[in-house]
């Protein structure tokens, strides 16, 4: 028996589209449900959190998650990925190599997670279990989810990282919902770590706006849902912060 988004603490954004704000790092996870398939956007910060997301999706959809899109390779968005063993996993081009067993990418993710407060055992467990990103997106890739519901995956970075993927939920008769990852943040100033590409970040936001349009709902990686005006203002603030000319 299925339940409502609200009963599970999720925010419904359109017919078959919703998101939740996870505790701890206030990280967003999204879900897009079609008649034939279910797409999860990001997987949480640990295997336990990923398992809770998978169970919520199963209850909402009445089926398993068939697709998992990772917006960028930071631990709070990817460490739950192994909880979706049957899903086809998508990421921006270059993500697969970062998750290679024994590679520096996994070690860096684990170290960052511990530095940010994740228990060392849980961080090691999640890093060791990271699933391969078998479908790397270069440019754009469309997914038909059934019943007229589609998702568009777009490699819009680099910006917040070297591998930023946006996910657009396209539901007939509803506003476009754009899952932005951490290219957009509402609850704090956008974070620029050592893997950020500041000179390209404003252009990535221009690309998001071109894809979504003025009437879209923009879902930040952290914080409340925003509109196109907010994204434009953040784009201008980032350009000024990093000295990027328009």
Short mmCIF file of C-alpha atoms in Angstrom, two decimals:
data_model
loop_
_atom_site.label_atom_id
_atom_site.label_comp_id
_atom_site.label_asym_id
_atom_site.label_seq_id
_atom_site.Cartn_x
_atom_site.Cartn_y
_atom_site.Cartn_z
CA UNK A 1 0.00 0.00 0.00
CA UNK A 2 1.41 3.37 -1.03
CA UNK A 3 1.48 6.47 1.16
CA UNK A 4 1.51 10.20 0.50
CA UNK A 5 4.66 12.29 0.21
CA UNK A 6 3.67 14.26 3.28
CA UNK A 7 3.20 11.16 5.42
CA UNK A 8 6.84 10.29 4.84
CA UNK A 9 8.10 13.83 5.44
CA UNK A 10 8.71 14.57 1.77
CA UNK A 11 7.77 17.72 -0.16
CA UNK A 12 5.60 17.11 -3.23
CA UNK A 13 6.66 19.38 -6.12
CA UNK A 14 4.60 18.03 -9.04
CA UNK A 15 2.63 14.92 -9.91
CA UNK A 16 5.05 12.09 -9.16
CA UNK A 17 7.91 14.43 -8.22
CA UNK A 18 9.12 15.22 -4.72
CA UNK A 19 12.12 15.75 -2.52
CA UNK A 20 13.20 15.45 1.10
CA UNK A 21 15.71 17.38 3.17
CA UNK A 22 17.91 14.93 5.01
CA UNK A 23 19.09 15.56 8.58
CA UNK A 24 22.67 16.41 9.43
CA UNK A 25 23.88 18.25 6.34
CA UNK A 26 20.42 19.36 5.13
CA UNK A 27 21.12 17.58 1.85
CA UNK A 28 18.31 17.16 -0.67
CA UNK A 29 17.30 13.85 -2.24
CA UNK A 30 14.73 13.81 -5.03
CA UNK A 31 12.39 11.27 -6.55
CA UNK A 32 10.70 11.21 -9.96
CA UNK A 33 8.01 8.56 -10.46
CA UNK A 34 6.73 7.52 -13.87
CA UNK A 35 4.29 4.78 -14.74
CA UNK A 36 7.11 2.34 -15.45
CA UNK A 37 10.19 3.51 -13.58
CA UNK A 38 11.43 5.42 -10.55
CA UNK A 39 14.40 7.79 -10.57
CA UNK A 40 16.16 8.78 -7.34
CA UNK A 41 18.27 11.93 -7.37
CA UNK A 42 21.21 11.58 -4.96
CA UNK A 43 21.55 8.91 -2.31
CA UNK A 44 22.35 10.47 1.04
CA UNK A 45 25.45 10.50 3.22
CA UNK A 46 25.68 6.89 4.43
CA UNK A 47 24.48 3.39 3.65
CA UNK A 48 21.86 3.68 6.39
CA UNK A 49 20.54 6.93 4.93
CA UNK A 50 20.49 5.43 1.45
CA UNK A 51 18.50 2.46 2.74
CA UNK A 52 15.94 4.79 4.32
CA UNK A 53 15.62 6.70 1.04
CA UNK A 54 15.16 3.46 -0.89
CA UNK A 55 12.44 2.29 1.48
CA UNK A 56 10.63 5.63 1.24
CA UNK A 57 10.79 5.47 -2.56
CA UNK A 58 9.47 1.90 -2.55
CA UNK A 59 6.51 2.94 -0.41
CA UNK A 60 5.77 5.98 -2.56
CA UNK A 61 6.16 4.22 -5.89
CA UNK A 62 5.06 0.71 -5.03
CA UNK A 63 8.18 -0.54 -6.84
CA UNK A 64 11.97 -0.54 -6.60
CA UNK A 65 14.11 2.37 -7.72
CA UNK A 66 15.22 1.70 -11.29
CA UNK A 67 17.49 4.72 -11.87
CA UNK A 68 19.82 6.69 -9.61
CA UNK A 69 21.32 10.03 -10.70
CA UNK A 70 24.19 11.48 -8.69
CA UNK A 71 24.41 15.26 -9.05
CA UNK A 72 28.06 15.46 -8.01
CA UNK A 73 30.70 13.35 -6.26
CA UNK A 74 30.53 14.59 -2.67
CA UNK A 75 29.99 12.15 0.19
CA UNK A 76 26.71 13.65 1.45
CA UNK A 77 25.15 13.00 -1.97
CA UNK A 78 26.68 9.65 -2.94
CA UNK A 79 27.57 7.56 0.11
CA UNK A 80 24.15 5.89 0.18
CA UNK A 81 24.39 4.73 -3.44
CA UNK A 82 25.09 1.08 -2.62
CA UNK A 83 21.62 0.89 -1.04
CA UNK A 84 20.24 0.92 -4.61
CA UNK A 85 21.84 -2.28 -5.95
CA UNK A 86 19.37 -2.80 -8.80
CA UNK A 87 19.41 0.78 -10.11
CA UNK A 88 21.11 2.05 -13.24
CA UNK A 89 23.52 4.70 -11.93
CA UNK A 90 24.15 7.97 -13.78
CA UNK A 91 26.67 10.74 -13.21
CA UNK A 92 28.44 13.47 -15.11
CA UNK A 93 31.28 12.38 -17.36
CA UNK A 94 34.40 11.66 -15.29
CA UNK A 95 32.55 10.42 -12.22
CA UNK A 96 33.21 6.73 -12.86
CA UNK A 97 36.97 7.13 -12.48
CA UNK A 98 36.59 8.93 -9.15
CA UNK A 99 34.78 5.92 -7.69
CA UNK A 100 37.34 3.35 -8.86
CA UNK A 101 38.18 0.78 -6.13
CA UNK A 102 41.36 1.66 -4.30
CA UNK A 103 41.58 5.03 -6.03
CA UNK A 104 42.30 8.44 -4.60
CA UNK A 105 38.72 9.55 -5.23
CA UNK A 106 37.29 7.11 -2.69
CA UNK A 107 39.98 7.98 -0.17
CA UNK A 108 39.27 11.70 -0.55
CA UNK A 109 35.53 11.16 -0.11
CA UNK A 110 36.09 9.11 3.04
CA UNK A 111 38.48 11.70 4.49
CA UNK A 112 36.08 14.54 3.74
CA UNK A 113 33.18 12.67 5.33
CA UNK A 114 35.14 12.07 8.54
CA UNK A 115 36.32 15.69 8.60
CA UNK A 116 32.69 16.80 8.31
CA UNK A 117 31.63 14.62 11.24
CA UNK A 118 30.57 11.25 9.80
CA UNK A 119 31.61 8.31 11.95
CA UNK A 120 34.85 6.86 10.58
CA UNK A 121 33.50 3.30 10.42
CA UNK A 122 30.40 4.36 8.51
CA UNK A 123 32.50 6.51 6.17
CA UNK A 124 34.85 3.62 5.39
CA UNK A 125 31.94 1.24 4.87
CA UNK A 126 30.22 3.60 2.43
CA UNK A 127 33.42 4.41 0.54
CA UNK A 128 34.27 0.73 0.13
CA UNK A 129 30.75 -0.02 -1.13
CA UNK A 130 30.52 2.78 -3.71
CA UNK A 131 28.84 1.55 -6.86
CA UNK A 132 30.25 2.17 -10.34
CA UNK A 133 28.70 4.96 -12.38
CA UNK A 134 27.99 2.90 -15.49
CA UNK A 135 26.19 5.66 -17.36
CA UNK A 136 28.25 8.82 -17.69
CA UNK A 137 26.40 11.78 -19.17
CA UNK A 138 28.19 14.01 -21.63
CA UNK A 139 25.88 16.75 -22.84
CA UNK A 140 22.31 15.63 -22.24
CA UNK A 141 20.51 12.32 -21.83
CA UNK A 142 16.74 11.79 -21.78
CA UNK A 143 15.04 9.04 -19.78
CA UNK A 144 11.47 7.98 -20.39
CA UNK A 145 9.88 6.91 -17.12
CA UNK A 146 6.43 6.03 -18.44
CA UNK A 147 3.05 7.71 -18.57
CA UNK A 148 4.45 10.78 -20.30
CA UNK A 149 6.89 11.48 -17.45
CA UNK A 150 10.46 12.11 -18.55
CA UNK A 151 13.74 13.13 -16.98
CA UNK A 152 16.52 15.04 -18.67
CA UNK A 153 20.02 14.56 -17.29
CA UNK A 154 22.43 17.34 -18.24
CA UNK A 155 26.17 17.63 -17.70
CA UNK A 156 26.11 21.34 -16.86
CA UNK A 157 29.41 21.73 -15.01
CA UNK A 158 32.09 22.11 -14.04
CA UNK A 159 31.28 24.52 -11.26
CA UNK A 160 30.71 23.36 -7.70
CA UNK A 161 32.82 20.33 -8.68
CA UNK A 162 34.41 19.10 -11.85
CA UNK A 163 31.45 16.78 -12.44
CA UNK A 164 28.07 18.51 -11.94
CA UNK A 165 24.90 16.85 -13.21
CA UNK A 166 21.48 18.53 -13.26
CA UNK A 167 18.26 16.51 -13.38
CA UNK A 168 15.09 17.98 -14.88
CA UNK A 169 11.76 16.29 -14.10
CA UNK A 170 9.37 16.83 -17.01
CA UNK A 171 5.76 16.04 -16.17
CA UNK A 172 2.92 16.98 -18.56
CA UNK A 173 0.94 19.94 -17.26
CA UNK A 174 3.36 20.75 -14.43
CA UNK A 175 6.26 23.19 -14.01
CA UNK A 176 9.70 21.85 -14.82
CA UNK A 177 11.48 20.75 -11.65
CA UNK A 178 15.26 21.22 -11.78
CA UNK A 179 17.38 19.30 -9.28
CA UNK A 180 20.50 21.48 -9.17
CA UNK A 181 22.79 19.65 -6.80
CA UNK A 182 25.13 22.02 -4.99
CA UNK A 183 25.45 24.35 -7.96
CA UNK A 184 22.66 26.15 -6.09
CA UNK A 185 22.36 26.44 -2.31
CA UNK A 186 19.67 28.26 -0.37
CA UNK A 187 20.41 27.53 3.28
CA UNK A 188 23.97 28.87 3.18
CA UNK A 189 26.44 30.48 0.82
CA UNK A 190 27.52 28.04 -1.94
CA UNK A 191 30.55 26.07 -0.82
CA UNK A 192 33.66 26.11 -3.01
CA UNK A 193 36.03 23.32 -1.98
CA UNK A 194 39.30 22.25 -3.59
CA UNK A 195 37.49 20.47 -6.43
CA UNK A 196 35.42 23.53 -7.41
CA UNK A 197 35.97 25.30 -10.73
CA UNK A 198 34.98 28.87 -9.82
CA UNK A 199 35.67 30.37 -13.24
CA UNK A 200 33.05 28.07 -14.79
CA UNK A 201 30.43 28.13 -12.03
CA UNK A 202 28.43 31.18 -13.23
CA UNK A 203 28.22 29.65 -16.71
CA UNK A 204 26.88 26.42 -15.19
CA UNK A 205 24.06 28.42 -13.59
CA UNK A 206 23.35 30.11 -16.91
CA UNK A 207 23.01 26.63 -18.38
CA UNK A 208 20.59 25.62 -15.61
CA UNK A 209 18.45 28.67 -16.34
CA UNK A 210 18.47 27.96 -20.07
CA UNK A 211 17.30 24.41 -19.42
CA UNK A 212 14.66 25.16 -16.80
CA UNK A 213 13.34 28.53 -17.88
CA UNK A 214 11.70 31.28 -15.89
CA UNK A 215 8.78 29.21 -14.59
CA UNK A 216 10.70 26.21 -13.30
CA UNK A 217 11.10 25.13 -9.69
CA UNK A 218 14.79 24.96 -8.81
CA UNK A 219 15.73 22.48 -6.08
CA UNK A 220 19.06 23.32 -4.40
CA UNK A 221 21.39 20.72 -3.01
CA UNK A 222 20.78 22.30 0.40
CA UNK A 223 17.84 24.46 1.45
CA UNK A 224 14.38 25.45 0.28
CA UNK A 225 13.09 25.29 -3.28
CA UNK A 226 13.79 28.55 -5.16
CA UNK A 227 12.81 30.30 -8.39
CA UNK A 228 14.73 31.50 -11.43
CA UNK A 229 15.25 34.95 -9.90
CA UNK A 230 17.07 33.39 -6.94
CA UNK A 231 19.34 31.40 -9.27
CA UNK A 232 20.14 34.52 -11.28
CA UNK A 233 20.98 36.44 -8.12
CA UNK A 234 23.23 33.62 -6.92
CA UNK A 235 24.87 33.49 -10.34
CA UNK A 236 25.68 37.21 -10.11
CA UNK A 237 26.94 36.85 -6.54
CA UNK A 238 29.24 33.98 -7.53
CA UNK A 239 30.56 35.94 -10.53
CA UNK A 240 31.39 38.86 -8.23
CA UNK A 241 32.86 36.57 -5.56
CA UNK A 242 35.18 34.80 -8.02
CA UNK A 243 35.87 37.77 -10.29
CA UNK A 244 34.18 36.23 -13.34
CA UNK A 245 33.05 38.74 -15.97
CA UNK A 246 29.70 38.30 -17.63
#
